[in-house]
XYZ file of C-alpha atoms in Angstrom:
673
model
C -36.753 21.300 49.949
C -34.491 21.842 52.976
C -34.852 19.368 55.850
C -33.347 19.867 59.290
C -32.913 17.174 61.884
C -33.799 17.820 65.525
C -33.582 15.820 68.712
C -31.545 14.815 71.736
C -27.855 13.953 71.606
C -26.965 10.377 70.613
C -30.411 9.618 69.197
C -28.947 8.759 65.791
C -29.515 11.928 63.729
C -26.178 11.864 61.924
C -26.284 8.117 61.230
C -29.813 8.411 59.856
C -28.804 11.230 57.475
C -25.806 9.140 56.354
C -28.081 6.168 55.705
C -30.466 8.325 53.640
C -27.836 10.227 51.645
C -24.549 8.341 51.920
C -22.869 11.438 53.448
C -21.316 11.573 56.895
C -22.104 15.101 58.083
C -19.603 15.003 60.973
C -16.675 16.766 59.286
C -14.670 18.101 62.263
C -11.851 15.990 63.786
C -13.289 16.657 67.240
C -16.654 15.306 66.116
C -14.982 12.145 64.848
C -13.002 11.724 68.056
C -15.912 12.355 70.449
C -18.604 10.673 68.376
C -21.010 13.612 68.683
C -22.074 16.441 66.383
C -20.785 19.838 67.421
C -21.511 22.022 64.422
C -23.896 21.912 61.497
C -23.501 19.202 58.894
C -24.885 19.158 55.364
C -25.931 16.437 52.944
C -28.075 16.089 49.815
C -30.510 13.558 48.403
C -31.199 13.806 44.622
C -34.841 13.751 43.489
C -35.907 11.422 40.655
C -37.466 14.321 38.730
C -34.404 16.535 39.234
C -33.525 18.825 42.088
C -32.326 18.011 45.585
C -33.417 17.587 49.159
C -30.912 19.420 51.321
C -30.325 18.050 54.829
C -29.050 20.160 57.710
C -27.885 17.891 60.521
C -27.879 19.772 63.831
C -26.069 18.943 67.088
C -28.221 17.555 69.887
C -26.144 18.504 72.923
C -27.612 21.275 75.108
C -24.316 23.198 74.887
C -24.703 23.494 71.113
C -28.313 24.707 70.869
C -26.886 27.911 69.394
C -25.603 25.900 66.428
C -28.873 23.999 66.224
C -30.781 27.285 65.953
C -28.558 28.430 63.089
C -29.333 25.184 61.284
C -33.133 25.255 61.524
C -33.506 28.797 60.192
C -34.997 28.952 56.739
C -35.929 25.250 56.536
C -39.012 23.765 54.876
C -39.344 20.496 56.759
C -38.393 19.179 60.210
C -37.266 15.622 60.918
C -37.596 15.107 64.668
C -35.605 12.091 65.816
C -36.347 10.163 69.011
C -34.417 7.053 70.023
C -36.624 4.088 70.900
C -34.463 3.097 73.853
C -34.300 6.559 75.476
C -37.654 7.955 74.433
C -38.413 11.648 74.869
C -35.455 13.513 76.428
C -34.797 17.169 77.434
C -33.391 18.263 74.070
C -36.235 16.476 72.305
C -38.577 18.827 74.123
C -36.502 21.976 73.612
C -35.860 21.279 69.936
C -39.567 20.718 69.358
C -40.370 23.949 71.188
C -37.938 25.779 68.927
C -39.482 24.268 65.793
C -42.931 25.321 66.989
C -41.826 28.866 67.858
C -40.289 29.141 64.377
C -43.660 28.006 62.981
C -42.276 25.082 60.984
C -45.602 23.580 59.833
C -44.445 20.380 58.155
C -42.342 17.511 59.371
C -42.104 13.890 60.422
C -40.824 11.914 63.412
C -38.321 9.108 63.042
C -38.242 6.707 66.019
C -34.680 5.392 65.683
C -32.741 2.450 67.116
C -35.750 0.151 66.860
C -33.343 -2.786 66.488
C -32.512 -2.405 70.216
C -36.071 -2.683 71.628
C -39.193 -4.766 71.288
C -42.480 -3.747 69.676
C -44.080 -2.810 73.011
C -41.353 -0.242 73.679
C -41.777 1.230 70.218
C -45.498 1.723 70.863
C -44.749 3.258 74.252
C -42.361 5.801 72.664
C -44.887 6.454 69.899
C -47.466 7.400 72.538
C -44.961 9.686 74.301
C -44.147 11.482 71.063
C -47.793 11.880 70.054
C -48.574 13.456 73.419
C -45.582 15.792 73.017
C -46.625 16.819 69.493
C -50.306 17.350 70.320
C -50.183 21.096 71.191
C -47.755 21.986 68.348
C -47.984 22.617 64.613
C -46.516 19.139 64.060
C -49.426 17.408 65.831
C -50.320 15.452 62.684
C -46.760 14.645 61.643
C -46.294 10.980 60.597
C -44.278 8.731 62.967
C -42.024 6.141 61.360
C -40.025 3.492 63.322
C -36.627 3.066 61.649
C -33.239 1.473 62.212
C -30.159 2.782 60.464
C -28.364 -0.445 61.481
C -30.834 -3.030 60.142
C -32.321 -0.770 57.456
C -35.835 -1.293 58.774
C -38.173 1.573 57.806
C -35.494 3.498 55.874
C -37.173 2.941 52.486
C -40.509 4.164 53.862
C -38.890 7.298 55.337
C -37.062 8.075 52.108
C -40.254 7.603 50.089
C -42.082 9.976 52.451
C -39.435 12.684 52.045
C -39.456 12.337 48.254
C -43.262 12.664 48.163
C -43.135 15.747 50.401
C -40.472 17.394 48.226
C -42.352 16.731 44.994
C -45.685 17.854 46.441
C -44.271 21.022 47.893
C -42.382 22.337 44.865
C -39.943 25.249 45.102
C -40.415 28.479 47.026
C -41.418 31.538 45.034
C -38.361 33.630 44.180
C -40.211 36.397 42.330
C -41.006 39.871 43.549
C -38.264 40.023 46.172
C -34.622 41.048 46.443
C -31.995 38.429 47.282
C -31.342 37.559 50.919
C -28.940 34.723 51.750
C -28.100 33.639 55.327
C -24.465 32.660 55.909
C -23.793 29.679 58.183
C -20.148 29.015 57.243
C -17.267 31.040 55.797
C -13.875 29.725 54.724
C -11.117 30.328 52.206
C -10.053 28.090 49.326
C -6.652 28.507 47.686
C -7.078 30.000 44.232
C -10.714 30.919 44.829
C -10.692 33.120 47.902
C -13.642 33.590 50.237
C -16.423 31.013 50.096
C -19.618 31.082 52.145
C -22.319 28.462 52.507
C -25.893 29.063 53.493
C -29.540 29.206 52.492
C -31.272 31.504 50.026
C -34.169 32.957 52.029
C -35.578 35.311 49.369
C -35.180 36.053 45.680
C -32.399 34.553 43.617
C -28.643 34.983 43.196
C -26.758 34.808 39.910
C -23.091 34.677 38.982
C -21.787 38.217 38.574
C -24.321 39.832 40.931
C -23.062 42.780 42.975
C -24.359 42.551 46.534
C -23.465 43.562 50.083
C -22.468 41.703 53.226
C -24.925 42.862 55.859
C -24.942 44.300 58.476
C -21.357 45.479 57.778
C -22.322 46.883 54.357
C -19.246 45.562 52.525
C -19.745 45.378 48.749
C -19.030 41.995 47.111
C -19.427 40.301 43.752
C -20.547 36.705 43.227
C -17.696 35.004 41.424
C -19.227 31.538 41.401
C -22.095 29.410 42.726
C -22.095 25.729 43.659
C -25.019 23.518 44.615
C -24.067 20.112 46.032
C -20.518 20.536 44.697
C -21.611 21.352 41.131
C -21.273 24.749 39.486
C -24.518 26.601 38.854
C -25.460 29.890 37.203
C -28.041 30.751 39.848
C -29.727 29.646 43.071
C -33.119 30.694 44.368
C -35.213 30.832 47.514
C -35.376 27.490 49.300
C -32.006 26.238 48.049
C -28.724 25.744 49.859
C -25.618 26.735 47.963
C -22.040 27.935 48.274
C -21.023 31.378 46.988
C -17.510 32.350 45.966
C -17.241 36.062 46.791
C -14.776 38.732 45.747
C -14.456 41.941 47.725
C -14.369 40.449 51.230
C -11.711 38.429 53.012
C -12.741 35.463 55.115
C -11.924 37.268 58.381
C -14.583 39.896 57.631
C -17.420 37.390 57.116
C -19.045 35.300 59.823
C -22.021 33.120 60.618
C -24.993 35.392 61.203
C -24.171 37.727 58.295
C -26.329 38.025 55.205
C -25.496 38.392 51.538
C -28.225 40.639 50.170
C -29.256 43.241 47.640
C -28.219 46.748 48.623
C -31.869 47.921 48.438
C -32.757 46.010 51.616
C -29.471 46.554 53.458
C -30.737 48.510 56.476
C -28.931 47.449 59.656
C -30.878 47.949 62.862
C -30.530 47.635 66.616
C -34.268 47.952 67.297
C -36.954 45.410 66.443
C -40.662 45.743 67.191
C -41.959 42.199 67.561
C -44.839 39.957 68.554
C -43.323 37.885 71.364
C -44.721 34.569 72.667
C -43.531 33.004 75.928
C -43.244 29.270 76.474
C -45.892 28.002 78.909
C -43.342 26.133 81.011
C -41.598 29.284 82.257
C -41.728 29.758 86.029
C -42.071 33.560 86.085
C -43.253 36.409 83.843
C -40.829 38.114 81.493
C -40.170 41.627 82.814
C -39.098 44.857 81.170
C -35.386 45.098 80.285
C -34.707 41.379 80.762
C -31.358 40.476 79.127
C -31.675 37.740 76.496
C -29.963 36.038 73.582
C -31.696 36.742 70.268
C -31.414 34.064 67.582
C -32.534 35.360 64.192
C -31.686 33.242 61.164
C -28.033 32.275 61.714
C -27.262 35.245 63.988
C -26.918 35.155 67.791
C -26.765 38.548 69.516
C -27.463 39.738 73.035
C -30.376 42.083 73.604
C -32.856 43.520 76.093
C -36.616 43.097 76.045
C -38.387 46.447 76.286
C -42.020 46.345 77.412
C -44.434 49.179 78.089
C -44.371 50.640 81.561
C -45.862 48.275 84.107
C -46.269 45.374 81.649
C -44.867 41.835 81.859
C -45.392 38.783 79.678
C -46.736 35.799 81.657
C -45.757 32.187 80.859
C -47.692 31.124 77.775
C -48.654 34.721 77.016
C -47.808 36.913 74.063
C -47.706 40.612 73.285
C -45.965 43.472 71.527
C -42.387 44.115 72.643
C -39.306 45.930 71.478
C -35.928 44.217 71.316
C -32.986 46.556 71.924
C -29.907 44.834 70.499
C -26.304 45.212 71.599
C -25.110 45.056 67.993
C -26.617 45.582 64.576
C -28.431 42.896 62.614
C -30.396 42.787 59.378
C -34.007 41.674 59.548
C -37.231 41.843 57.573
C -40.894 41.936 58.448
C -42.102 38.378 59.058
C -38.758 36.985 60.230
C -39.137 34.541 63.077
C -36.759 34.479 66.039
C -35.980 32.645 69.273
C -35.147 34.160 72.665
C -32.984 32.325 75.178
C -32.028 33.443 78.657
C -28.966 35.536 79.514
C -26.807 32.452 80.152
C -28.006 30.843 76.880
C -29.095 27.697 78.759
C -32.863 27.915 78.395
C -35.307 28.831 75.636
C -37.739 31.503 76.842
C -39.904 32.008 73.794
C -39.884 33.399 70.305
C -41.918 35.362 67.868
C -42.315 37.407 64.737
C -40.610 40.614 63.598
C -43.308 43.200 62.870
C -41.190 46.261 62.132
C -37.437 45.809 61.642
C -36.889 49.577 61.242
C -38.976 51.197 63.979
C -38.769 54.836 65.060
C -37.002 55.617 68.312
C -40.287 56.648 69.926
C -43.060 54.068 70.244
C -45.569 55.861 72.425
C -49.187 56.629 71.727
C -52.124 55.098 69.960
C -50.749 56.070 66.550
C -47.790 53.703 66.905
C -50.053 50.899 68.129
C -52.232 51.417 65.042
C -49.189 51.191 62.756
C -48.046 47.929 64.349
C -51.562 46.505 64.079
C -51.588 47.386 60.375
C -48.164 45.810 59.812
C -49.403 42.561 61.347
C -51.876 42.143 58.473
C -51.778 38.960 56.413
C -49.701 40.270 53.488
C -47.959 43.359 52.149
C -51.007 44.545 50.187
C -53.244 44.212 53.226
C -50.662 45.916 55.447
C -50.279 48.856 53.059
C -54.032 49.219 52.720
C -54.360 49.222 56.518
C -51.652 51.883 56.833
C -53.416 54.005 54.205
C -56.714 53.827 56.111
C -55.758 56.937 58.086
C -55.480 59.709 55.433
C -53.495 61.971 57.778
C -50.865 59.279 58.389
C -48.493 59.186 55.387
C -46.616 55.973 54.649
C -42.833 55.958 54.428
C -42.657 53.942 51.202
C -38.899 53.389 51.302
C -39.220 51.985 54.817
C -42.168 49.803 53.844
C -40.536 48.399 50.693
C -37.309 47.561 52.546
C -39.111 46.024 55.539
C -41.276 43.803 53.310
C -38.509 43.197 50.728
C -40.529 44.333 47.714
C -39.205 44.945 44.225
C -40.223 48.376 42.834
C -42.871 46.987 40.485
C -44.488 44.954 43.270
C -44.466 47.984 45.561
C -46.035 50.134 42.819
C -48.871 47.630 42.399
C -49.518 47.645 46.145
C -49.528 51.471 46.220
C -52.032 51.634 43.376
C -54.273 49.083 45.089
C -54.158 51.098 48.338
C -54.895 54.385 46.545
C -51.550 55.914 47.483
C -49.593 58.518 45.518
C -45.831 58.805 46.074
C -44.465 62.232 46.979
C -40.772 63.130 47.224
C -37.599 61.636 45.804
C -35.004 61.369 48.560
C -37.682 60.189 50.992
C -40.776 58.867 49.244
C -44.005 59.339 51.187
C -47.257 57.618 50.258
C -50.347 59.822 50.595
C -53.864 58.891 49.558
C -55.203 60.561 46.430
C -58.161 61.816 48.452
C -55.854 63.470 50.992
C -53.860 65.149 48.212
C -57.042 66.519 46.645
C -58.186 67.841 50.023
C -54.799 69.461 50.658
C -54.703 71.082 47.220
C -58.097 72.674 47.796
C -57.067 73.767 51.291
C -53.824 75.346 50.033
C -55.594 77.251 47.255
C -58.263 78.487 49.677
C -55.647 79.505 52.236
C -53.685 81.520 49.666
C -56.862 83.228 48.489
C -57.844 84.150 52.059
C -54.325 85.411 52.787
C -54.374 87.812 49.839
C -57.798 89.115 50.801
C -56.516 89.852 54.290
C -53.116 91.223 53.204
C -53.372 92.465 49.600
C -49.975 94.199 49.732
C -48.118 91.124 50.987
C -46.069 89.286 48.336
C -47.299 85.858 49.460
C -47.609 83.389 52.297
C -44.576 81.527 53.634
C -44.567 77.942 52.343
C -43.146 76.466 55.556
C -45.823 78.221 57.627
C -48.466 76.794 55.316
C -47.013 73.275 55.580
C -46.972 73.321 59.378
C -50.567 74.504 59.469
C -52.156 72.306 56.793
C -49.914 69.236 56.438
C -47.496 68.806 59.369
C -47.316 65.084 58.584
C -45.515 65.835 55.284
C -41.863 66.795 55.034
C -40.758 69.859 53.076
C -39.851 67.849 49.969
C -43.186 66.045 49.769
C -45.170 69.232 50.408
C -43.092 71.033 47.793
C -43.973 68.400 45.191
C -47.659 68.874 45.979
C -47.279 72.646 45.537
C -45.476 72.203 42.210
C -48.430 70.188 40.941
C -50.714 73.045 42.006
C -48.442 75.544 40.245
C -48.460 73.456 37.059
C -52.262 73.573 37.191
C -52.032 77.408 37.444
C -53.821 77.431 40.799
C -50.885 79.033 42.655
C -47.471 80.503 41.933
C -44.242 79.645 43.776
C -41.793 82.470 44.257
C -38.742 81.642 46.341
C -40.133 80.628 49.764
C -43.533 82.230 49.146
C -46.790 81.014 47.672
C -49.223 83.389 45.996
C -52.135 83.590 43.579
C -51.258 83.484 39.879
C -50.653 87.026 38.674
C -50.750 88.541 42.149
C -49.013 91.914 42.073
C -48.304 93.818 45.273
C -47.368 96.893 43.231
C -50.744 97.179 41.519
C -51.345 100.933 41.799
C -51.309 103.759 39.283
C -48.092 105.351 40.537
C -46.145 102.099 40.352
C -47.685 101.320 36.975
C -46.356 104.633 35.561
C -42.960 103.995 37.159
C -42.843 100.483 35.670
C -43.512 101.964 32.219
C -40.313 103.943 32.698
C -38.083 101.303 34.326
C -39.082 98.189 32.364
C -38.008 99.486 28.905
C -34.673 100.652 30.306
C -33.918 97.226 31.795
C -35.094 95.499 28.634
C -32.876 97.688 26.455
C -29.855 97.027 28.684
C -30.111 93.283 27.993
C -27.481 91.188 29.743
C -25.465 94.154 31.067
C -27.898 96.513 32.850
C -26.592 99.584 34.662
C -26.149 99.496 38.401
C -28.830 101.003 40.580
C -26.660 104.104 41.111
C -26.190 104.482 37.354
C -29.815 103.775 36.469
C -31.352 106.351 38.830
C -29.868 109.475 37.187
C -30.432 107.949 33.753
C -34.170 107.740 34.531
C -34.112 111.031 36.506
C -35.231 109.283 39.695
C -33.958 109.468 43.230
C -31.870 106.504 44.352
C -34.109 105.720 47.342
C -37.337 105.786 45.292
C -35.898 103.558 42.554
C -34.372 101.165 45.075
C -37.653 100.786 46.996
C -39.556 100.218 43.760
C -37.156 97.591 42.411
C -37.112 95.701 45.692
C -40.916 95.539 45.658
C -40.840 94.346 42.074
C -38.276 91.742 43.111
C -40.640 90.399 45.798
C -43.370 90.273 43.181
C -41.088 88.184 40.961
C -40.880 90.699 38.115
C -37.152 91.400 38.495
C -34.165 89.555 39.970
C -31.189 91.114 41.693
C -27.777 90.026 40.426
C -24.794 90.864 42.572
C -25.466 93.697 44.981
C -26.926 96.405 42.751
C -28.060 95.174 39.316
C -31.596 94.157 38.435
C -32.698 91.933 35.545
C -36.167 91.409 34.152
C -37.640 87.952 34.730
C -37.736 87.374 30.975
C -34.044 88.272 30.697
C -33.163 85.864 33.498
C -35.090 83.142 31.639
C -32.913 83.722 28.538
C -29.767 83.626 30.691
C -30.912 80.325 32.271
C -31.736 78.878 28.831
C -28.238 79.857 27.667
C -26.711 78.082 30.665
C -28.683 74.958 29.731
C -27.491 75.164 26.118
C -23.850 75.526 27.216
C -24.254 72.548 29.575
C -25.730 70.353 26.841
C -22.682 70.939 24.643
C -20.364 69.422 27.262
C -19.907 65.610 27.403
C -20.559 65.452 31.148
C -22.799 68.492 31.408
C -20.210 70.491 33.380
C -19.261 73.947 32.125
C -17.065 76.786 33.396
C -17.804 80.448 34.033
C -15.542 81.303 31.097
C -17.587 79.141 28.716
C -20.767 80.778 29.952
C -19.218 84.270 29.631
C -18.322 83.609 25.998
C -21.851 82.348 25.263
C -23.574 85.539 26.443
C -20.855 88.086 25.623
C -20.359 89.814 28.953
C -17.498 90.239 31.384
C -16.365 87.355 33.575
C -17.253 89.080 36.869
C -20.838 89.712 35.809
C -21.129 86.192 34.330
C -20.137 84.719 37.698
C -22.693 86.920 39.505
C -25.436 85.720 37.122
C -24.446 82.091 37.720
C -24.492 82.658 41.482
C -28.040 84.002 41.170
C -29.050 80.894 39.206
C -27.384 78.803 41.926
C -29.550 80.562 44.504
C -32.647 79.649 42.493
C -31.441 75.990 42.463
C -31.432 76.075 38.656
C -27.671 75.514 38.487
C -25.274 73.884 40.925
C -21.612 74.671 41.461
C -19.217 71.716 41.558
C -15.677 72.897 42.227
C -14.760 75.380 39.481
C -17.549 74.177 37.194
C -21.333 74.072 37.173
C -24.135 71.829 35.987
C -27.875 72.225 35.509
C -29.821 71.200 38.591
C -33.468 71.594 37.574
C -35.656 72.961 34.783
C -35.769 76.764 34.812
C -39.116 77.125 33.029
C -41.385 76.575 36.102
C -39.458 79.337 37.909
C -38.637 81.906 35.199
C -40.817 80.894 32.292
C -39.899 79.325 28.969
C -37.212 80.977 26.862
C -34.727 80.301 24.080
C -30.976 80.676 24.631
C -29.258 83.877 23.563
C -27.781 83.915 20.047
C -23.978 83.681 19.947
C -22.374 87.124 20.327
C -20.255 88.436 17.432
C -16.556 87.528 17.800
C -14.583 89.938 19.945
C -17.624 91.729 21.357
C -17.439 90.798 25.030
C -19.021 93.547 27.106
C -17.059 94.731 30.093
C -18.630 95.389 33.461
C -17.940 99.038 34.268
C -16.386 99.660 37.678
C -18.397 101.884 39.995
C -17.119 105.368 40.602
C -16.719 106.396 44.229
C -19.407 108.689 45.605
C -18.595 112.401 45.554
C -16.820 113.570 48.639
C -15.696 110.108 49.691
C -12.022 109.208 49.344
C -11.332 106.143 47.248
C -9.939 103.281 49.273
C -6.634 101.891 48.173
C -6.588 98.237 47.229
C -4.912 95.980 49.767
C -1.279 94.960 49.277
C -1.055 91.692 47.378
C 1.855 89.277 47.244
C 4.055 91.710 49.158
C 7.329 90.223 50.326
C 8.903 91.198 53.655
């Protein structure tokens, strides 16, 4: 359990923590000289059953509220301290307001310095504090009169804290990635950079590779210490020190996070639920400059409200915070807003969407924010899925809610969502997918009835008409599922009915009976169009028009500028490329290796590989290639070509110049002047 003190300056916070733990949390020479706390101090109280209570002692001076806010982030329990001689003071009020805005639900009040006053004064202060607590979450907090000088009440306070720690237990660290808020960074000779802070989510282990956010610097956890003792891990709800490698101390600061890379998504926009303190004298207007305190960070920002809106004192509403620098935040994070001069607390609230779109207009955005405000991630995802035409950005959702993949998958299944896409995963309801599949099949059928000679309907046109909410990748995955079910065929950028043939007429059928055997017999080295036409006793123009129509129908593929291969031949060539790739340790193979595997000339081998590149079956990487995707859904299944006999590499024949046209001389190469 982590306990933070709160209260006015010189009300005895530091002395009380020292009395409870034996640790003086004032560590700075200036603090010793001035007798006041300036920065955060830390101490620990061991529990009888094992474990620790971590104390964060915060400064009480109004000039150091910024430090106080860094100290009360991520705590479990508040210890509000009020001196019996002074009673309730300005920072007592402001600190309590901050605790309430941060929704700290559990705490106690220690009325200190009781050795200086009589019983009547103690009762008077008790009444003041009870009236102050009444409208807050700490209304039922126990009040204990104590004296760190005489020891009166100290045993009772310690017993209360031990009971609270044992009753509460540890925070859950399962189902979430690590997130650790840094409140100090320093360097130790022989160890390097050390940071101290609180584990907000998940757990950290020695050897973990993480990032410093929002900068994005990669680090490794070299060591962990809890209360000065080495540990193998720390989890949510614990304070610890991390020894990091990969970052120097100058590059790390209070306000940074150590976190898993999966949730490292820096932002300068936050959509929030903002509540104003009732004591404000005027409404909060659009574009008001503020200080945002989120966890240990303090950044300047502007409050963006909808046109004509303002937040009255005591009111609350949806707002957008436009930050002057990047931060890292998650859904559910609580924050505090102070005025531009950082002298007065204005209000605070809850982060709804830490990664909002640039545009926030319209009812659709309001519906999304309402869904995200649901009680938990399952409820929020179910609410988002309620509109079947509104897909869910699953990567965004998982990062915003800090969900491990298995937890996210469970939530998707419960909400009836199916993930589409790889680079950007979109969640679409199963019912919406079924409706879209039927609509696509019907649209393709209607298109062919209206235009029987057309090779197919453009996929992008179809997407914009039937599913504009899906991106091209997600829509493509849906179409591939339809193709696997033999309901449609995908050919390049077109979609068509299975078996649709735009050349289905008797004349083309007779011509195909002539051309197809010739291409099949030619194998991997077919003649050029100009060579094939006289061989088949056809005019160049007629053969060219026919082959181009067959190409649109997906029966042949053009390689280079004037060679055509049967689809089945291209499948064998693709299967051979896969076999060559599988023989290489890293999957990369050269054009020469491919040439040797199919027994043709290098120039033609490169042209074949370029055609496979265009089909996204292979991918060129420098002077080598690798397989990019399975060729079977595009070309059909096939076995690789058998190895050619040694020394039988076919040569690509150069084209002869047309009759009557002078042959162009090759350009000068490597000529010296």
